[in-house]
Tab-separated table of C-alpha atoms in Angstrom:
chain	number	residue	atom	x	y	z
A	1	MET	CA	157.936	-21.534	301.473
A	2	SER	CA	158.535	-24.359	304.195
A	3	ARG	CA	158.076	-27.826	301.985
A	4	THR	CA	155.717	-28.796	305.146
A	5	ASP	CA	153.915	-25.079	304.032
A	6	ALA	CA	152.349	-27.101	300.419
A	7	ARG	CA	150.959	-29.867	303.285
A	8	MET	CA	150.732	-29.455	306.623
A	9	PRO	CA	152.357	-26.894	308.933
A	10	ALA	CA	156.468	-28.398	310.270
A	11	SER	CA	154.921	-28.346	313.780
A	12	ALA	CA	152.047	-30.866	312.613
A	13	VAL	CA	154.263	-33.247	310.650
A	14	VAL	CA	156.710	-33.552	313.493
A	15	ALA	CA	152.960	-33.846	315.798
A	16	ALA	CA	152.607	-37.262	313.280
A	17	ALA	CA	156.465	-38.157	313.808
A	18	SER	CA	155.855	-37.453	316.919
A	19	ALA	CA	152.401	-38.916	317.676
A	20	GLY	CA	154.274	-42.635	315.816
A	21	ALA	CA	156.255	-42.658	317.924
A	22	LEU	CA	155.019	-42.362	320.913
A	23	ALA	CA	152.214	-44.754	319.528
A	24	TYR	CA	155.373	-46.965	319.062
A	25	ALA	CA	157.565	-46.034	322.230
A	26	ALA	CA	158.078	-49.793	322.620
A	27	CYS	CA	159.008	-49.831	318.827
A	28	THR	CA	161.680	-47.117	319.443
A	29	GLN	CA	163.547	-47.911	322.136
A	30	GLN	CA	165.817	-49.622	320.600
A	31	ALA	CA	168.549	-47.269	318.810
A	32	PHE	CA	168.021	-47.325	314.785
A	33	ALA	CA	171.893	-46.577	314.965
A	34	GLY	CA	175.293	-48.211	312.248
A	35	LEU	CA	173.827	-46.324	309.469
A	36	ALA	CA	176.344	-44.962	307.257
A	37	PRO	CA	177.344	-43.570	303.829
A	38	ARG	CA	176.352	-45.913	300.934
A	39	GLY	CA	179.718	-47.561	299.284
A	40	ALA	CA	182.397	-48.976	300.390
A	41	GLY	CA	183.059	-48.103	304.304
A	42	ALA	CA	179.010	-49.176	304.563
A	43	ALA	CA	177.743	-50.935	307.114
A	44	PRO	CA	176.808	-53.689	305.186
A	45	GLN	CA	173.591	-54.925	306.140
A	46	LEU	CA	172.379	-50.932	306.059
A	47	GLN	CA	174.128	-51.003	301.905
A	48	ALA	CA	172.075	-49.506	298.966
A	49	ALA	CA	169.988	-52.741	296.664
A	50	ALA	CA	170.669	-52.924	293.576
A	51	SER	CA	168.034	-51.333	292.205
A	52	VAL	CA	168.163	-47.870	293.928
A	53	ALA	CA	168.489	-47.651	297.404
A	54	GLY	CA	167.644	-44.858	299.170
A	55	PRO	CA	170.517	-42.557	300.857
A	56	ALA	CA	171.284	-43.750	304.625
A	57	ALA	CA	171.222	-41.775	307.307
A	58	SER	CA	173.163	-38.541	307.571
A	59	GLY	CA	174.795	-37.336	311.236
A	60	LEU	CA	175.432	-37.904	314.583
A	61	THR	CA	174.222	-40.959	315.636
A	62	SER	CA	176.224	-41.115	318.866
A	63	SER	CA	174.279	-40.038	322.389
A	64	SER	CA	175.182	-36.930	324.482
A	65	SER	CA	175.026	-34.783	327.430
A	66	ALA	CA	171.945	-32.706	327.481
A	67	ALA	CA	173.960	-29.599	326.423
A	68	VAL	CA	176.077	-30.703	324.045
A	69	GLY	CA	172.569	-31.292	321.927
A	70	LEU	CA	171.278	-28.104	322.519
A	71	LEU	CA	174.691	-26.572	320.965
A	72	ALA	CA	174.957	-29.517	317.863
A	73	ALA	CA	171.311	-28.436	317.247
A	74	GLY	CA	171.939	-24.365	317.668
A	75	ALA	CA	175.042	-25.433	315.178
A	76	ALA	CA	172.579	-27.367	312.466
A	77	VAL	CA	170.923	-23.414	312.729
A	78	ALA	CA	173.690	-20.970	312.575
A	79	GLY	CA	175.468	-23.419	309.955
A	80	ALA	CA	172.743	-24.572	307.785
A	81	ARG	CA	173.935	-22.246	304.753
A	82	SER	CA	177.766	-23.762	305.178
A	83	ARG	CA	177.916	-27.036	305.547
A	84	THR	CA	178.741	-29.862	302.731
A	85	ALA	CA	175.774	-31.301	303.182
A	86	ARG	CA	172.296	-31.551	305.034
A	87	ARG	CA	173.775	-32.832	308.019
A	88	ALA	CA	170.754	-34.352	311.030
A	89	VAL	CA	171.451	-32.710	314.871
A	90	GLU	CA	170.292	-35.816	317.444
A	91	VAL	CA	167.410	-33.835	319.394
A	92	LYS	CA	165.613	-36.174	322.590
A	93	LYS	CA	162.690	-36.406	320.301
A	94	LYS	CA	161.993	-39.716	319.656
A	95	GLY	CA	161.350	-39.865	315.714
A	96	VAL	CA	162.837	-36.330	315.012
A	97	ARG	CA	165.398	-34.910	313.962
A	98	VAL	CA	166.947	-31.419	313.267
A	99	VAL	CA	168.408	-30.540	310.124
A	100	ASP	CA	168.788	-26.696	308.756
A	101	GLY	CA	167.118	-25.402	311.675
A	102	LYS	CA	163.727	-28.202	311.272
A	103	GLU	CA	162.454	-31.154	312.433
A	104	ILE	CA	161.586	-33.655	310.698
A	105	PRO	CA	160.456	-37.153	311.214
A	106	TRP	CA	163.365	-39.841	311.714
A	107	ASN	CA	163.911	-43.122	312.363
A	108	LEU	CA	160.485	-44.121	314.134
A	109	PHE	CA	161.134	-47.197	313.171
A	110	SER	CA	164.495	-49.585	313.844
A	111	PRO	CA	165.815	-52.442	311.869
A	112	LYS	CA	164.867	-54.389	315.885
A	113	ALA	CA	161.521	-52.959	315.884
A	114	PRO	CA	159.792	-52.041	312.266
A	115	TYR	CA	157.157	-50.821	311.390
A	116	LYS	CA	154.167	-53.913	310.276
A	117	GLY	CA	152.662	-52.469	307.001
A	118	SER	CA	150.375	-54.232	304.435
A	119	THR	CA	150.317	-54.006	300.636
A	120	ILE	CA	147.750	-51.959	298.780
A	121	SER	CA	149.020	-52.384	295.091
A	122	LYS	CA	151.971	-53.578	292.813
A	123	GLU	CA	152.642	-53.230	289.838
A	124	THR	CA	154.599	-53.229	286.849
A	125	ILE	CA	155.807	-50.745	284.816
A	126	THR	CA	158.431	-51.354	282.711
A	127	THR	CA	157.637	-53.965	279.955
A	128	GLN	CA	160.293	-56.933	278.929
A	129	SER	CA	163.467	-56.345	277.108
A	130	ARG	CA	166.413	-58.313	276.377
A	131	LEU	CA	167.838	-57.711	280.005
A	132	VAL	CA	167.703	-60.346	282.196
A	133	ASN	CA	166.850	-57.743	285.012
A	134	TRP	CA	163.854	-55.877	282.951
A	135	GLU	CA	161.413	-55.885	285.603
A	136	THR	CA	160.764	-52.881	288.120
A	137	THR	CA	157.645	-52.511	289.734
A	138	HIS	CA	155.357	-49.539	291.897
A	139	VAL	CA	154.235	-50.728	295.160
A	140	VAL	CA	151.663	-49.508	297.566
A	141	MET	CA	152.463	-50.177	300.967
A	142	ARG	CA	149.846	-49.076	304.209
A	143	HIS	CA	151.621	-47.432	307.469
A	144	ASP	CA	148.363	-45.454	308.542
A	145	LYS	CA	149.976	-42.506	309.639
A	146	ASN	CA	152.392	-44.053	312.119
A	147	LEU	CA	155.026	-43.671	309.951
A	148	PRO	CA	154.910	-40.212	308.343
A	149	TYR	CA	158.071	-38.803	305.788
A	150	LEU	CA	159.150	-36.407	303.903
A	151	GLU	CA	160.087	-35.568	300.054
A	152	GLY	CA	163.595	-37.422	299.349
A	153	GLN	CA	163.652	-39.167	302.218
A	154	SER	CA	164.222	-43.299	302.636
A	155	ILE	CA	162.269	-46.173	304.011
A	156	GLY	CA	164.140	-50.042	304.882
A	157	VAL	CA	162.777	-53.099	304.583
A	158	ILE	CA	163.333	-55.998	305.242
A	159	ALA	CA	163.346	-59.485	303.496
A	160	PRO	CA	161.955	-62.954	305.430
A	161	GLY	CA	165.434	-63.862	304.256
A	162	PRO	CA	167.407	-65.743	303.759
A	163	ASP	CA	169.846	-63.597	302.664
A	164	LYS	CA	172.688	-64.779	300.875
A	165	LYS	CA	174.838	-65.638	303.837
A	166	GLY	CA	172.024	-67.199	305.613
A	167	GLU	CA	170.707	-64.650	307.560
A	168	VAL	CA	166.640	-64.905	308.397
A	169	PRO	CA	165.367	-62.411	308.185
A	170	ALA	CA	167.607	-60.752	306.190
A	171	LYS	CA	169.597	-57.535	306.607
A	172	ILE	CA	167.938	-54.397	306.023
A	173	ARG	CA	167.700	-52.873	302.555
A	174	LEU	CA	166.872	-48.928	302.384
A	175	TYR	CA	165.045	-47.309	299.013
A	176	SER	CA	164.473	-44.017	297.906
A	177	ILE	CA	160.527	-43.099	298.523
A	178	ALA	CA	159.118	-43.047	295.224
A	179	SER	CA	155.618	-40.789	296.612
A	180	SER	CA	155.390	-37.359	298.316
A	181	ALA	CA	154.554	-37.161	301.658
A	182	PRO	CA	151.281	-37.578	301.294
A	183	GLY	CA	150.905	-40.579	299.622
A	184	ASP	CA	149.932	-41.444	296.027
A	185	ASP	CA	146.459	-41.364	297.309
A	186	GLU	CA	147.331	-38.441	299.269
A	187	THR	CA	146.144	-39.552	303.074
A	188	TYR	CA	149.267	-39.838	304.482
A	189	GLU	CA	148.409	-43.369	304.752
A	190	THR	CA	150.550	-44.866	302.602
A	191	VAL	CA	154.348	-44.906	301.135
A	192	SER	CA	155.300	-46.252	297.205
A	193	LEU	CA	158.914	-47.344	295.996
A	194	VAL	CA	159.760	-47.899	293.122
A	195	VAL	CA	162.322	-51.090	292.953
A	196	LYS	CA	163.999	-53.361	290.117
A	197	ARG	CA	163.929	-56.816	290.295
A	198	VAL	CA	167.477	-58.545	290.427
A	199	VAL	CA	168.199	-60.681	288.146
A	200	GLU	CA	171.646	-62.020	287.734
A	201	VAL	CA	172.219	-64.883	285.106
A	202	GLU	CA	175.767	-66.359	284.150
A	203	GLY	CA	176.159	-65.639	280.230
A	204	LYS	CA	173.526	-62.719	280.594
A	205	GLY	CA	176.092	-60.041	281.944
A	206	TRP	CA	177.525	-60.287	285.330
A	207	CYS	CA	176.806	-63.266	287.896
A	208	GLU	CA	179.432	-64.127	290.557
A	209	TYR	CA	177.805	-66.964	291.916
A	210	SER	CA	174.068	-68.351	292.401
A	211	ASN	CA	171.519	-68.643	295.176
A	212	VAL	CA	169.069	-70.347	293.946
A	213	GLU	CA	168.025	-73.904	293.631
A	214	LEU	CA	169.161	-75.114	289.699
A	215	PRO	CA	168.000	-75.538	287.570
A	216	ASP	CA	165.720	-72.496	287.750
A	217	LYS	CA	162.708	-72.011	286.086
A	218	GLU	CA	163.187	-69.019	283.919
A	219	PHE	CA	166.813	-70.129	283.108
A	220	PRO	CA	166.698	-74.007	283.226
A	221	GLU	CA	169.855	-73.913	281.049
A	222	ALA	CA	171.689	-71.604	282.905
A	223	THR	CA	174.603	-72.549	285.717
A	224	LYS	CA	174.625	-69.326	287.714
A	225	VAL	CA	171.457	-67.997	288.497
A	226	TYR	CA	171.084	-65.091	291.670
A	227	ARG	CA	167.827	-63.119	292.847
A	228	GLY	CA	168.237	-59.831	294.827
A	229	VAL	CA	166.684	-61.249	297.886
A	230	CYS	CA	164.975	-57.904	298.530
A	231	SER	CA	164.147	-56.728	295.530
A	232	THR	CA	162.522	-60.477	294.799
A	233	HIS	CA	160.600	-59.991	297.655
A	234	ILE	CA	159.299	-56.494	297.020
A	235	CYS	CA	158.137	-57.740	293.435
A	236	ASP	CA	156.958	-60.463	294.360
A	237	LEU	CA	154.444	-58.998	297.284
A	238	LYS	CA	150.569	-59.262	296.893
A	239	ALA	CA	147.785	-57.080	298.168
A	240	GLY	CA	146.633	-57.506	301.650
A	241	ASP	CA	150.675	-58.730	302.204
A	242	GLU	CA	152.489	-57.484	305.660
A	243	VAL	CA	155.732	-55.974	305.140
A	244	LEU	CA	158.300	-54.791	308.007
A	245	LEU	CA	159.224	-51.237	306.683
A	246	THR	CA	161.926	-49.174	308.872
A	247	GLY	CA	162.772	-45.342	308.751
A	248	PRO	CA	162.129	-43.027	307.713
A	249	THR	CA	165.407	-41.646	307.265
A	250	GLY	CA	167.523	-39.153	305.245
A	251	ALA	CA	168.518	-35.467	304.909
A	252	GLU	CA	170.331	-35.070	301.109
A	253	MET	CA	167.677	-35.264	299.106
A	254	LEU	CA	165.340	-32.971	300.636
A	255	LEU	CA	163.929	-29.999	298.938
A	256	PRO	CA	164.322	-26.523	299.084
A	257	GLU	CA	162.055	-24.439	300.994
A	258	ASP	CA	162.755	-21.437	298.814
A	259	PRO	CA	159.499	-21.420	296.268
A	260	THR	CA	161.561	-19.590	293.910
A	261	SER	CA	164.090	-22.192	293.687
A	262	ASN	CA	164.980	-23.919	290.650
A	263	ILE	CA	165.607	-27.533	290.292
A	264	ILE	CA	167.923	-29.347	288.227
A	265	MET	CA	166.953	-33.879	288.872
A	266	LEU	CA	169.667	-36.362	286.854
A	267	ALA	CA	168.628	-39.824	287.568
A	268	THR	CA	168.660	-43.496	285.944
A	269	GLY	CA	166.429	-45.571	286.233
A	270	THR	CA	164.479	-46.336	289.753
A	271	GLY	CA	166.918	-43.492	290.774
A	272	ILE	CA	163.865	-41.555	289.532
A	273	ALA	CA	162.566	-41.978	293.118
A	274	PRO	CA	163.476	-39.189	294.588
A	275	PHE	CA	162.106	-36.552	292.411
A	276	ARG	CA	159.152	-38.331	291.600
A	277	SER	CA	157.895	-37.488	295.145
A	278	PHE	CA	159.474	-34.055	294.501
A	279	LEU	CA	157.112	-33.450	291.303
A	280	ARG	CA	154.348	-34.723	292.459
A	281	HIS	CA	154.090	-32.468	295.488
A	282	LEU	CA	154.907	-29.743	293.403
A	283	PHE	CA	153.004	-29.488	290.364
A	284	HIS	CA	150.316	-32.985	291.101
A	285	ASP	CA	148.601	-32.543	295.247
A	286	LYS	CA	146.212	-31.099	295.683
A	287	GLY	CA	147.404	-28.975	298.938
A	288	SER	CA	150.763	-27.833	297.288
A	289	ALA	CA	150.420	-27.933	293.175
A	290	GLY	CA	150.971	-24.385	292.011
A	291	LYS	CA	153.362	-22.929	295.369
A	292	PHE	CA	156.072	-23.787	293.587
A	293	LYS	CA	157.144	-20.079	291.687
A	294	GLY	CA	160.878	-21.774	289.787
A	295	LEU	CA	161.995	-24.121	287.097
A	296	ALA	CA	161.757	-27.798	287.797
A	297	TRP	CA	164.167	-29.365	284.966
A	298	MET	CA	164.263	-33.716	285.002
A	299	PHE	CA	166.774	-35.367	283.110
A	300	LEU	CA	166.102	-39.185	282.832
A	301	GLY	CA	168.669	-42.530	281.446
A	302	VAL	CA	167.333	-45.759	280.717
A	303	PRO	CA	168.703	-48.397	278.877
A	304	PHE	CA	165.198	-48.988	276.279
A	305	SER	CA	161.468	-47.351	275.746
A	306	ALA	CA	160.148	-50.175	277.321
A	307	SER	CA	162.608	-49.143	280.783
A	308	LEU	CA	160.296	-45.285	280.650
A	309	LEU	CA	159.336	-45.058	283.926
A	310	TYR	CA	156.352	-42.513	284.933
A	311	ASP	CA	156.161	-40.981	281.590
A	312	GLU	CA	152.658	-40.728	280.998
A	313	GLU	CA	152.804	-38.810	284.865
A	314	TRP	CA	156.220	-36.480	283.194
A	315	LYS	CA	153.850	-35.847	279.870
A	316	LYS	CA	150.561	-34.542	281.515
A	317	MET	CA	153.198	-32.566	284.096
A	318	LYS	CA	154.496	-30.948	281.083
A	319	ALA	CA	151.432	-30.245	279.182
A	320	GLU	CA	149.916	-28.530	282.549
A	321	TYR	CA	153.323	-26.569	283.684
A	322	PRO	CA	154.869	-25.682	280.888
A	323	ASP	CA	156.959	-22.929	281.462
A	324	GLN	CA	157.678	-24.906	284.849
A	325	PHE	CA	158.408	-28.007	284.053
A	326	ARG	CA	160.875	-29.724	281.921
A	327	TYR	CA	161.105	-33.557	280.873
A	328	ASP	CA	164.092	-35.246	278.681
A	329	TYR	CA	165.514	-38.797	278.414
A	330	ALA	CA	168.838	-40.599	276.830
A	331	ILE	CA	168.114	-44.000	275.833
A	332	SER	CA	171.355	-45.767	275.946
A	333	ASP	CA	170.737	-48.600	273.299
A	334	GLU	CA	167.921	-47.075	270.476
A	335	MET	CA	169.199	-43.229	270.652
A	336	LYS	CA	172.815	-42.079	269.704
A	337	ASN	CA	174.811	-39.195	271.482
A	338	LYS	CA	176.886	-36.411	268.577
A	339	GLU	CA	179.666	-38.577	267.807
A	340	GLY	CA	177.470	-41.366	267.373
A	341	LYS	CA	178.310	-43.535	270.347
A	342	SER	CA	174.876	-44.365	272.953
A	343	MET	CA	173.530	-41.650	274.275
A	344	TYR	CA	173.642	-40.961	278.405
A	345	VAL	CA	171.678	-38.988	280.516
A	346	GLN	CA	174.812	-36.630	280.469
A	347	HIS	CA	174.546	-36.320	276.802
A	348	ARG	CA	171.839	-35.598	276.622
A	349	VAL	CA	172.457	-32.999	279.145
A	350	MET	CA	174.707	-31.704	277.121
A	351	GLU	CA	172.119	-30.973	274.131
A	352	PHE	CA	171.449	-27.713	276.567
A	353	THR	CA	173.856	-26.510	278.338
A	354	GLU	CA	173.198	-23.200	277.966
A	355	ASP	CA	169.972	-22.970	279.238
A	356	LEU	CA	171.388	-25.271	282.065
A	357	TRP	CA	174.586	-23.393	282.950
A	358	PRO	CA	172.968	-20.222	283.249
A	359	MET	CA	170.704	-21.640	285.723
A	360	MET	CA	173.721	-23.616	287.678
A	361	LYS	CA	175.394	-20.459	288.796
A	362	LEU	CA	172.175	-18.918	290.313
A	363	THR	CA	172.553	-19.163	293.982
A	364	LYS	CA	168.550	-20.194	293.761
A	365	THR	CA	169.244	-23.335	291.543
A	366	HIS	CA	169.730	-26.943	293.244
A	367	VAL	CA	171.176	-30.233	291.346
A	368	TYR	CA	169.928	-33.015	292.301
A	369	MET	CA	171.174	-36.385	291.453
A	370	CYS	CA	170.186	-40.766	292.069
A	371	GLY	CA	171.538	-43.174	289.890
A	372	LEU	CA	174.582	-44.432	288.966
A	373	LYS	CA	177.824	-42.737	290.204
A	374	GLY	CA	179.133	-42.431	286.623
A	375	MET	CA	176.429	-38.789	286.526
A	376	GLU	CA	179.176	-37.295	288.142
A	377	SER	CA	181.906	-37.434	285.796
A	378	GLY	CA	179.185	-36.971	283.214
A	379	LEU	CA	178.057	-33.540	285.193
A	380	GLN	CA	182.102	-32.071	284.387
A	381	GLU	CA	182.462	-33.486	280.989
A	382	ALA	CA	179.206	-31.270	280.442
A	383	PHE	CA	179.685	-28.476	282.155
A	384	GLY	CA	183.204	-28.732	282.830
A	385	PRO	CA	183.932	-26.081	279.949
A	386	LEU	CA	181.563	-23.878	280.090
A	387	ALA	CA	183.407	-23.150	283.431
A	388	GLU	CA	186.460	-22.334	282.512
A	389	LYS	CA	185.520	-20.282	279.963
A	390	ASP	CA	183.634	-18.428	282.624
A	391	GLY	CA	187.082	-18.290	284.189
A	392	LEU	CA	186.611	-21.043	287.185
A	393	VAL	CA	187.390	-24.731	287.606
A	394	TRP	CA	184.671	-27.696	287.737
A	395	PRO	CA	185.360	-29.012	290.696
A	396	GLU	CA	185.824	-25.669	292.462
A	397	PHE	CA	182.573	-24.846	291.558
A	398	VAL	CA	180.793	-27.665	292.943
A	399	LYS	CA	182.760	-27.274	296.255
A	400	GLN	CA	181.409	-23.931	296.856
A	401	MET	CA	177.851	-24.937	295.328
A	402	LYS	CA	177.563	-28.414	298.223
A	403	LYS	CA	178.911	-25.496	300.627
A	404	ASP	CA	175.517	-23.837	299.735
A	405	GLY	CA	173.467	-26.706	300.154
A	406	ARG	CA	173.072	-26.395	296.570
A	407	TYR	CA	173.880	-29.865	295.035
A	408	HIS	CA	172.859	-33.220	296.093
A	409	CYS	CA	173.620	-36.379	295.532
A	410	GLU	CA	173.168	-39.818	296.139
A	411	VAL	CA	174.729	-42.421	293.185
A	412	TYR	CA	176.090	-45.915	293.868
């Protein structure tokens, strides 16, 4: 099953992307260049926000001749299953790229020519804990079908600023999309994000420098308070507020097309965003629910019970699809692992390795990670000994999974 079959045919998604590109041709004349993988080498203006920025664009960004473009597209189709990651190949159509031989919407709107969307709603979905950055919000924004996207992609948000460098508007921040392609209302007119309000206070955890006028209203005794520019902008949005959007972008976290695939998901905090988009597509949306025939198993790590995200949604899905959806969480400050220490997501995974390891060895099983970088080493901690028992070397096993397009990772 094509990932677009359950909603609209691939041609329709591309047509929507192309229509958006034509309708906003003036907006897409500027090249959306400079995207780089998140990390030390990423372009500073495009690095992820601390609240889970989405994946950076992958693939070729330089312009090429028509012949080279055709050759690149052909290579993408022929080598789709042998690549380390899903790399996007540039094609002539504005707002479209070829990924694994299929056209998907791509960067219809750029930082220099963003789409002016509007805020529909904003809801705080966590309750207060002892953490200063306890607040996480679910924000729904309207794009009126001008910014089509697929599950697993990201969009950029441009805050008014000033940012930490004093620039106005602030540099773009990328966020993983938390809604399925039809949006939470299934109209194809909206997009949702899950964003943590970044707050750092000296004496209450890490705080390198201050960017607010002191004394701060919430923390009047603190000598340093930092508030994330883009996360604050998003978390302060009210219904009707304008919001500047870019994208969509990203190909690393796309769902497999085979409806019998198994999907193992590991998330920390707002790294749950792409998995909410997956799960609503698989088990919720009227156009696609019921077509998935595999097993989806998600692990979520958070510090407190008050930090659990979308818990009621997962419980409902598990009740409706008990044989196809499993959901387990690790609450680090409230649960203990078998050694009596804090329970992190890899420790929760370890409790089910007898079930998970045989799944991981199946060629139809895909593993996804989104959130803190420690999950990768945690996965080795969980499965390394089992791989060794089977005569396998874990790093080589992961390398092969990447070549097969079964290992998808967006961590920071």
